[in-house]
PDB file of C-alpha atoms in Angstrom:
ATOM      1  CA  MET A   1     106.534 117.090 132.652  1.00 73.00           C
ATOM      2  CA  LEU A   2     105.165 119.784 134.933  1.00 73.00           C
ATOM      3  CA  SER A   3     103.856 118.922 138.366  1.00 77.00           C
ATOM      4  CA  ASP A   4     100.393 119.975 139.540  1.00 77.00           C
ATOM      5  CA  ALA A   5     101.930 122.887 141.467  1.00 78.00           C
ATOM      6  CA  GLU A   6     103.833 124.048 138.387  1.00 79.00           C
ATOM      7  CA  TRP A   7     100.702 123.833 136.221  1.00 85.00           C
ATOM      8  CA  SER A   8      98.924 125.931 138.836  1.00 86.00           C
ATOM      9  CA  VAL A   9     101.664 128.569 138.619  1.00 86.00           C
ATOM     10  CA  LEU A  10     101.486 128.583 134.820  1.00 86.00           C
ATOM     11  CA  TRP A  11      97.696 128.948 134.771  1.00 89.00           C
ATOM     12  CA  LEU A  12      97.781 131.737 137.343  1.00 89.00           C
ATOM     13  CA  SER A  13     100.511 133.586 135.426  1.00 90.00           C
ATOM     14  CA  CYS A  14      98.533 133.438 132.176  1.00 88.00           C
ATOM     15  CA  ARG A  15      95.371 134.563 133.970  1.00 90.00           C
ATOM     16  CA  VAL A  16      97.205 137.484 135.581  1.00 91.00           C
ATOM     17  CA  SER A  17      98.848 138.547 132.307  1.00 91.00           C
ATOM     18  CA  LEU A  18      95.601 138.361 130.331  1.00 92.00           C
ATOM     19  CA  GLY A  19      93.783 140.186 133.131  1.00 93.00           C
ATOM     20  CA  ALA A  20      96.397 142.935 133.080  1.00 93.00           C
ATOM     21  CA  LEU A  21      96.063 143.199 129.311  1.00 92.00           C
ATOM     22  CA  ALA A  22      92.281 143.526 129.570  1.00 92.00           C
ATOM     23  CA  LEU A  23      92.687 146.171 132.271  1.00 92.00           C
ATOM     24  CA  LEU A  24      95.137 148.380 130.412  1.00 92.00           C
ATOM     25  CA  ALA A  25      94.233 147.884 126.720  1.00 92.00           C
ATOM     26  CA  ILE A  26      91.605 150.613 126.304  1.00 92.00           C
ATOM     27  CA  PRO A  27      93.233 153.172 128.678  1.00 93.00           C
ATOM     28  CA  GLY A  28      96.639 152.510 127.081  1.00 93.00           C
ATOM     29  CA  ILE A  29      95.385 152.991 123.535  1.00 92.00           C
ATOM     30  CA  ALA A  30      93.444 156.107 124.555  1.00 91.00           C
ATOM     31  CA  MET A  31      96.477 157.589 126.308  1.00 93.00           C
ATOM     32  CA  GLY A  32      98.730 156.819 123.343  1.00 91.00           C
ATOM     33  CA  TRP A  33      96.289 158.559 121.000  1.00 90.00           C
ATOM     34  CA  LEU A  34      96.001 161.549 123.344  1.00 90.00           C
ATOM     35  CA  LEU A  35      99.765 162.032 123.549  1.00 91.00           C
ATOM     36  CA  ALA A  36     100.173 161.541 119.788  1.00 86.00           C
ATOM     37  CA  ARG A  37      97.350 163.696 118.455  1.00 86.00           C
ATOM     38  CA  ARG A  38      96.598 166.383 121.016  1.00 85.00           C
ATOM     39  CA  ASP A  39      98.566 169.348 122.379  1.00 83.00           C
ATOM     40  CA  PHE A  40      97.526 170.712 125.761  1.00 85.00           C
ATOM     41  CA  TRP A  41      98.902 172.370 128.847  1.00 90.00           C
ATOM     42  CA  GLY A  42     100.723 169.874 131.044  1.00 86.00           C
ATOM     43  CA  LYS A  43     101.296 167.322 128.269  1.00 88.00           C
ATOM     44  CA  SER A  44     104.977 166.922 129.150  1.00 89.00           C
ATOM     45  CA  ALA A  45     104.117 166.353 132.811  1.00 91.00           C
ATOM     46  CA  LEU A  46     101.487 163.768 131.896  1.00 92.00           C
ATOM     47  CA  ASP A  47     103.925 162.032 129.566  1.00 90.00           C
ATOM     48  CA  ALA A  48     106.524 161.888 132.331  1.00 90.00           C
ATOM     49  CA  LEU A  49     103.962 160.555 134.826  1.00 91.00           C
ATOM     50  CA  VAL A  50     102.824 157.809 132.432  1.00 91.00           C
ATOM     51  CA  HIS A  51     106.400 156.646 131.867  1.00 90.00           C
ATOM     52  CA  LEU A  52     107.466 156.935 135.510  1.00 90.00           C
ATOM     53  CA  PRO A  53     107.123 153.177 136.213  1.00 90.00           C
ATOM     54  CA  LEU A  54     109.822 152.542 133.606  1.00 88.00           C
ATOM     55  CA  VAL A  55     112.456 154.381 135.648  1.00 89.00           C
ATOM     56  CA  LEU A  56     111.215 153.798 139.192  1.00 89.00           C
ATOM     57  CA  PRO A  57     112.312 150.613 140.961  1.00 90.00           C
ATOM     58  CA  PRO A  58     109.381 148.172 140.608  1.00 90.00           C
ATOM     59  CA  VAL A  59     109.270 147.766 144.385  1.00 92.00           C
ATOM     60  CA  VAL A  60     108.601 151.502 144.722  1.00 92.00           C
ATOM     61  CA  THR A  61     105.702 151.259 142.279  1.00 91.00           C
ATOM     62  CA  GLY A  62     104.370 148.263 144.171  1.00 91.00           C
ATOM     63  CA  TYR A  63     104.633 150.067 147.505  1.00 92.00           C
ATOM     64  CA  LEU A  64     102.773 153.100 146.168  1.00 92.00           C
ATOM     65  CA  LEU A  65     100.058 150.779 144.884  1.00 91.00           C
ATOM     66  CA  LEU A  66      99.952 149.108 148.297  1.00 90.00           C
ATOM     67  CA  LEU A  67      99.461 152.492 149.969  1.00 90.00           C
ATOM     68  CA  LEU A  68      96.623 153.197 147.544  1.00 89.00           C
ATOM     69  CA  LEU A  69      94.952 149.786 147.355  1.00 88.00           C
ATOM     70  CA  GLY A  70      95.923 148.092 150.620  1.00 84.00           C
ATOM     71  CA  ARG A  71      93.451 147.221 153.360  1.00 83.00           C
ATOM     72  CA  HIS A  72      93.812 150.702 154.875  1.00 82.00           C
ATOM     73  CA  GLY A  73      94.686 152.526 151.643  1.00 80.00           C
ATOM     74  CA  LEU A  74      92.916 155.503 150.139  1.00 81.00           C
ATOM     75  CA  LEU A  75      90.929 153.333 147.723  1.00 85.00           C
ATOM     76  CA  GLY A  76      91.625 149.944 149.242  1.00 81.00           C
ATOM     77  CA  SER A  77      89.585 150.540 152.388  1.00 83.00           C
ATOM     78  CA  TRP A  78      86.577 151.595 150.322  1.00 86.00           C
ATOM     79  CA  LEU A  79      86.943 148.588 148.013  1.00 83.00           C
ATOM     80  CA  TYR A  80      87.370 146.282 150.999  1.00 82.00           C
ATOM     81  CA  ASP A  81      84.081 147.507 152.442  1.00 80.00           C
ATOM     82  CA  LEU A  82      82.482 146.533 149.124  1.00 83.00           C
ATOM     83  CA  GLY A  83      83.957 143.049 149.405  1.00 81.00           C
ATOM     84  CA  VAL A  84      86.779 143.580 146.898  1.00 83.00           C
ATOM     85  CA  ARG A  85      90.273 142.709 148.129  1.00 86.00           C
ATOM     86  CA  ILE A  86      93.212 143.823 145.987  1.00 86.00           C
ATOM     87  CA  ALA A  87      96.303 143.537 148.172  1.00 83.00           C
ATOM     88  CA  PHE A  88      97.750 140.028 148.672  1.00 87.00           C
ATOM     89  CA  ASP A  89      95.326 138.578 146.162  1.00 87.00           C
ATOM     90  CA  TRP A  90      95.585 137.543 142.510  1.00 90.00           C
ATOM     91  CA  LYS A  91      93.735 140.737 141.599  1.00 89.00           C
ATOM     92  CA  GLY A  92      96.630 142.672 143.125  1.00 89.00           C
ATOM     93  CA  ALA A  93      98.990 140.790 140.823  1.00 91.00           C
ATOM     94  CA  VAL A  94      96.830 141.900 137.876  1.00 93.00           C
ATOM     95  CA  VAL A  95      96.920 145.549 138.971  1.00 92.00           C
ATOM     96  CA  ALA A  96     100.686 145.485 139.572  1.00 93.00           C
ATOM     97  CA  ALA A  97     101.365 143.873 136.184  1.00 93.00           C
ATOM     98  CA  ALA A  98      99.081 146.373 134.450  1.00 94.00           C
ATOM     99  CA  ALA A  99     100.796 149.321 136.143  1.00 93.00           C
ATOM    100  CA  MET A 100     104.234 148.152 135.042  1.00 93.00           C
ATOM    101  CA  SER A 101     103.131 147.312 131.481  1.00 93.00           C
ATOM    102  CA  PHE A 102     101.027 150.431 130.896  1.00 94.00           C
ATOM    103  CA  PRO A 103     103.874 152.757 129.776  1.00 93.00           C
ATOM    104  CA  LEU A 104     105.171 150.176 127.283  1.00 90.00           C
ATOM    105  CA  LEU A 105     101.760 149.948 125.614  1.00 92.00           C
ATOM    106  CA  VAL A 106     101.313 153.728 125.616  1.00 92.00           C
ATOM    107  CA  ARG A 107     104.719 154.262 124.027  1.00 90.00           C
ATOM    108  CA  ALA A 108     104.091 151.702 121.286  1.00 88.00           C
ATOM    109  CA  VAL A 109     100.632 153.099 120.516  1.00 90.00           C
ATOM    110  CA  ARG A 110     101.885 156.673 120.503  1.00 89.00           C
ATOM    111  CA  LEU A 111     104.677 155.900 118.032  1.00 88.00           C
ATOM    112  CA  ALA A 112     102.312 153.909 115.809  1.00 86.00           C
ATOM    113  CA  ILE A 113      99.747 156.716 115.684  1.00 87.00           C
ATOM    114  CA  GLU A 114     102.397 159.385 115.079  1.00 86.00           C
ATOM    115  CA  LEU A 115     103.557 157.389 112.033  1.00 82.00           C
ATOM    116  CA  ALA A 116     100.014 157.257 110.627  1.00 78.00           C
ATOM    117  CA  ASP A 117      99.479 159.931 107.973  1.00 76.00           C
ATOM    118  CA  PRO A 118      97.349 162.719 109.543  1.00 78.00           C
ATOM    119  CA  LYS A 119      96.336 163.874 106.063  1.00 79.00           C
ATOM    120  CA  LEU A 120      94.147 160.785 105.732  1.00 79.00           C
ATOM    121  CA  GLU A 121      92.353 161.779 108.927  1.00 75.00           C
ATOM    122  CA  GLU A 122      91.902 165.325 107.620  1.00 77.00           C
ATOM    123  CA  ALA A 123      90.486 163.997 104.365  1.00 81.00           C
ATOM    124  CA  ALA A 124      87.981 161.851 106.250  1.00 77.00           C
ATOM    125  CA  ARG A 125      86.898 164.834 108.342  1.00 79.00           C
ATOM    126  CA  THR A 126      86.380 166.998 105.250  1.00 80.00           C
ATOM    127  CA  LEU A 127      84.101 164.264 103.900  1.00 75.00           C
ATOM    128  CA  GLY A 128      81.930 164.551 106.987  1.00 76.00           C
ATOM    129  CA  ALA A 129      83.301 161.834 109.260  1.00 76.00           C
ATOM    130  CA  GLY A 130      83.087 162.621 112.963  1.00 75.00           C
ATOM    131  CA  PRO A 131      86.037 162.341 115.365  1.00 77.00           C
ATOM    132  CA  LEU A 132      85.026 158.897 116.654  1.00 78.00           C
ATOM    133  CA  ARG A 133      84.505 157.514 113.155  1.00 80.00           C
ATOM    134  CA  VAL A 134      87.885 158.877 112.041  1.00 79.00           C
ATOM    135  CA  LEU A 135      89.510 157.233 115.051  1.00 79.00           C
ATOM    136  CA  LEU A 136      87.860 153.849 114.513  1.00 77.00           C
ATOM    137  CA  THR A 137      88.069 153.659 110.713  1.00 80.00           C
ATOM    138  CA  ILE A 138      91.284 155.548 109.900  1.00 80.00           C
ATOM    139  CA  THR A 139      93.629 156.094 112.835  1.00 82.00           C
ATOM    140  CA  LEU A 140      93.411 152.786 114.663  1.00 82.00           C
ATOM    141  CA  PRO A 141      93.492 150.565 111.540  1.00 83.00           C
ATOM    142  CA  LEU A 142      96.600 152.385 110.278  1.00 82.00           C
ATOM    143  CA  ALA A 143      98.257 152.022 113.663  1.00 84.00           C
ATOM    144  CA  ALA A 144      97.047 148.438 114.186  1.00 83.00           C
ATOM    145  CA  PRO A 145     100.428 146.683 113.713  1.00 81.00           C
ATOM    146  CA  GLY A 146     102.080 148.967 116.266  1.00 83.00           C
ATOM    147  CA  ILE A 147      99.167 148.618 118.672  1.00 88.00           C
ATOM    148  CA  LEU A 148      99.344 144.839 118.376  1.00 86.00           C
ATOM    149  CA  ALA A 149     103.075 144.912 119.045  1.00 84.00           C
ATOM    150  CA  GLY A 150     102.439 147.056 122.124  1.00 87.00           C
ATOM    151  CA  LEU A 151      99.810 144.652 123.427  1.00 89.00           C
ATOM    152  CA  VAL A 152     102.142 141.679 123.035  1.00 87.00           C
ATOM    153  CA  LEU A 153     104.966 143.608 124.697  1.00 85.00           C
ATOM    154  CA  ALA A 154     102.636 144.453 127.580  1.00 89.00           C
ATOM    155  CA  PHE A 155     101.622 140.788 127.889  1.00 89.00           C
ATOM    156  CA  ALA A 156     105.246 139.663 127.987  1.00 86.00           C
ATOM    157  CA  ARG A 157     106.092 142.344 130.545  1.00 87.00           C
ATOM    158  CA  SER A 158     103.157 141.249 132.695  1.00 89.00           C
ATOM    159  CA  LEU A 159     104.325 137.655 132.485  1.00 87.00           C
ATOM    160  CA  GLY A 160     107.741 138.621 133.821  1.00 86.00           C
ATOM    161  CA  GLU A 161     106.696 141.155 136.449  1.00 89.00           C
ATOM    162  CA  PHE A 162     108.235 140.522 139.866  1.00 89.00           C
ATOM    163  CA  GLY A 163     109.022 143.541 142.062  1.00 88.00           C
ATOM    164  CA  ALA A 164     105.707 145.400 142.067  1.00 90.00           C
ATOM    165  CA  THR A 165     103.742 142.145 142.173  1.00 91.00           C
ATOM    166  CA  ILE A 166     105.481 140.683 145.208  1.00 91.00           C
ATOM    167  CA  THR A 167     105.091 144.000 147.043  1.00 90.00           C
ATOM    168  CA  LEU A 168     101.374 144.408 146.358  1.00 89.00           C
ATOM    169  CA  ALA A 169     100.178 140.810 145.993  1.00 88.00           C
ATOM    170  CA  GLY A 170     102.783 138.837 147.903  1.00 86.00           C
ATOM    171  CA  ASN A 171     104.111 135.398 147.001  1.00 86.00           C
ATOM    172  CA  ILE A 172     101.222 133.181 148.044  1.00 85.00           C
ATOM    173  CA  PRO A 173     101.162 129.738 146.366  1.00 85.00           C
ATOM    174  CA  GLY A 174      97.940 129.221 144.454  1.00 82.00           C
ATOM    175  CA  GLU A 175      96.850 132.803 145.048  1.00 83.00           C
ATOM    176  CA  SER A 176      99.459 135.275 143.781  1.00 83.00           C
ATOM    177  CA  GLN A 177     102.577 133.216 143.025  1.00 87.00           C
ATOM    178  CA  THR A 178     103.300 133.814 139.343  1.00 88.00           C
ATOM    179  CA  LEU A 179     106.094 132.380 137.200  1.00 89.00           C
ATOM    180  CA  PRO A 180     108.916 134.746 138.275  1.00 89.00           C
ATOM    181  CA  MET A 181     108.101 134.338 141.964  1.00 90.00           C
ATOM    182  CA  ALA A 182     107.791 130.561 141.671  1.00 89.00           C
ATOM    183  CA  ILE A 183     111.172 130.392 139.930  1.00 90.00           C
ATOM    184  CA  TYR A 184     112.718 132.542 142.660  1.00 87.00           C
ATOM    185  CA  THR A 185     111.108 130.382 145.366  1.00 88.00           C
ATOM    186  CA  PHE A 186     112.369 127.148 143.802  1.00 87.00           C
ATOM    187  CA  THR A 187     115.921 128.499 143.655  1.00 87.00           C
ATOM    188  CA  GLN A 188     115.809 129.129 147.413  1.00 84.00           C
ATOM    189  CA  VAL A 189     114.817 125.594 148.477  1.00 81.00           C
ATOM    190  CA  PRO A 190     116.825 122.340 148.400  1.00 81.00           C
ATOM    191  CA  ASP A 191     116.337 120.279 145.223  1.00 80.00           C
ATOM    192  CA  GLY A 192     114.302 123.079 143.644  1.00 79.00           C
ATOM    193  CA  ASP A 193     116.612 123.624 140.665  1.00 84.00           C
ATOM    194  CA  ALA A 194     114.790 121.138 138.428  1.00 85.00           C
ATOM    195  CA  SER A 195     111.420 122.800 138.995  1.00 84.00           C
ATOM    196  CA  ALA A 196     112.959 126.236 138.502  1.00 86.00           C
ATOM    197  CA  MET A 197     114.519 125.165 135.196  1.00 88.00           C
ATOM    198  CA  ARG A 198     111.246 123.687 133.934  1.00 86.00           C
ATOM    199  CA  LEU A 199     109.465 126.972 134.652  1.00 88.00           C
ATOM    200  CA  VAL A 200     112.280 128.933 133.009  1.00 88.00           C
ATOM    201  CA  TRP A 201     111.759 126.914 129.820  1.00 89.00           C
ATOM    202  CA  VAL A 202     108.009 127.499 130.068  1.00 87.00           C
ATOM    203  CA  ALA A 203     108.554 131.247 130.405  1.00 86.00           C
ATOM    204  CA  LEU A 204     110.906 131.268 127.414  1.00 87.00           C
ATOM    205  CA  GLY A 205     108.432 129.271 125.345  1.00 86.00           C
ATOM    206  CA  LEU A 206     105.506 131.540 126.164  1.00 83.00           C
ATOM    207  CA  SER A 207     107.519 134.669 125.384  1.00 81.00           C
ATOM    208  CA  LEU A 208     108.797 133.336 122.060  1.00 84.00           C
ATOM    209  CA  LEU A 209     105.316 132.139 121.117  1.00 83.00           C
ATOM    210  CA  ALA A 210     103.818 135.549 121.890  1.00 78.00           C
ATOM    211  CA  LEU A 211     106.502 137.385 119.890  1.00 77.00           C
ATOM    212  CA  ALA A 212     106.223 135.055 116.906  1.00 80.00           C
ATOM    213  CA  GLY A 213     102.427 135.310 116.914  1.00 74.00           C
ATOM    214  CA  SER A 214     102.649 139.084 117.139  1.00 72.00           C
ATOM    215  CA  GLU A 215     105.005 139.267 114.157  1.00 74.00           C
ATOM    216  CA  LEU A 216     102.776 137.052 112.023  1.00 76.00           C
ATOM    217  CA  LEU A 217      99.650 139.046 112.877  1.00 71.00           C
ATOM    218  CA  ALA A 218     101.451 142.367 112.332  1.00 67.00           C
ATOM    219  CA  ARG A 219     102.621 141.261 108.885  1.00 72.00           C
ATOM    220  CA  SER A 220      99.122 140.088 107.997  1.00 70.00           C
ATOM    221  CA  LEU A 221      97.606 143.395 109.084  1.00 65.00           C
ATOM    222  CA  SER A 222     100.257 145.372 107.233  1.00 64.00           C
ATOM    223  CA  ARG A 223      99.595 143.467 103.994  1.00 67.00           C
ATOM    224  CA  ARG A 224      95.846 144.014 104.311  1.00 62.00           C
ATOM    225  CA  LEU A 225      96.366 147.713 104.899  1.00 57.00           C
ATOM    226  CA  GLY A 226      98.822 147.979 102.006  1.00 57.00           C
ATOM    227  CA  LEU A 227     101.668 149.034 104.293  1.00 53.00           C
ATOM    228  CA  ARG A 228     103.997 146.319 102.940  1.00 53.00           C
TER     229      ARG A 228
END
């Protein structure tokens, strides 16, 4: 049975992961479509920039975010004057998780859209459908299973984010201490192994539940679309 502190960590982790998903869903899908369906000058550079968090140490990503969104950062000082605090706050954990999960969602969406038959989009356009209607009624439905898989992967990555989060948001109990940081904290204190193990099982359960749910929904979508 989880203690009150452990329930607090679990709730905060879910809130951060869902917040990150809400923050990156539309930009991630739009970027995946852009990289899959459009050719333009600088596309390779943009692609490399989007995927940079995958190869950079997470602490480096977190530090760059801190320089940008910290109290005296380029955007952080302006946001602070408006009453919005990002650094060392749960909102910072959301931003850090979104930054680290963004390339995974973009990659999944891009691959899903590239596998969608472009001839169906061309046929819709010849019948008078505009670009937005083609996107919403042809492209995205065909790519829906891959998009869903990308969203679940982004959620799971957000749930396990550590390096960028602790750099930007800190490890403040009740404020920015998510599952990975709580587990790490419990392993550093006497008699904390039991709490750490309980949270490890919680993390495993949430990840398996998300993956199983994603697979079931993807199969359902594929059957409806006639892809299986």
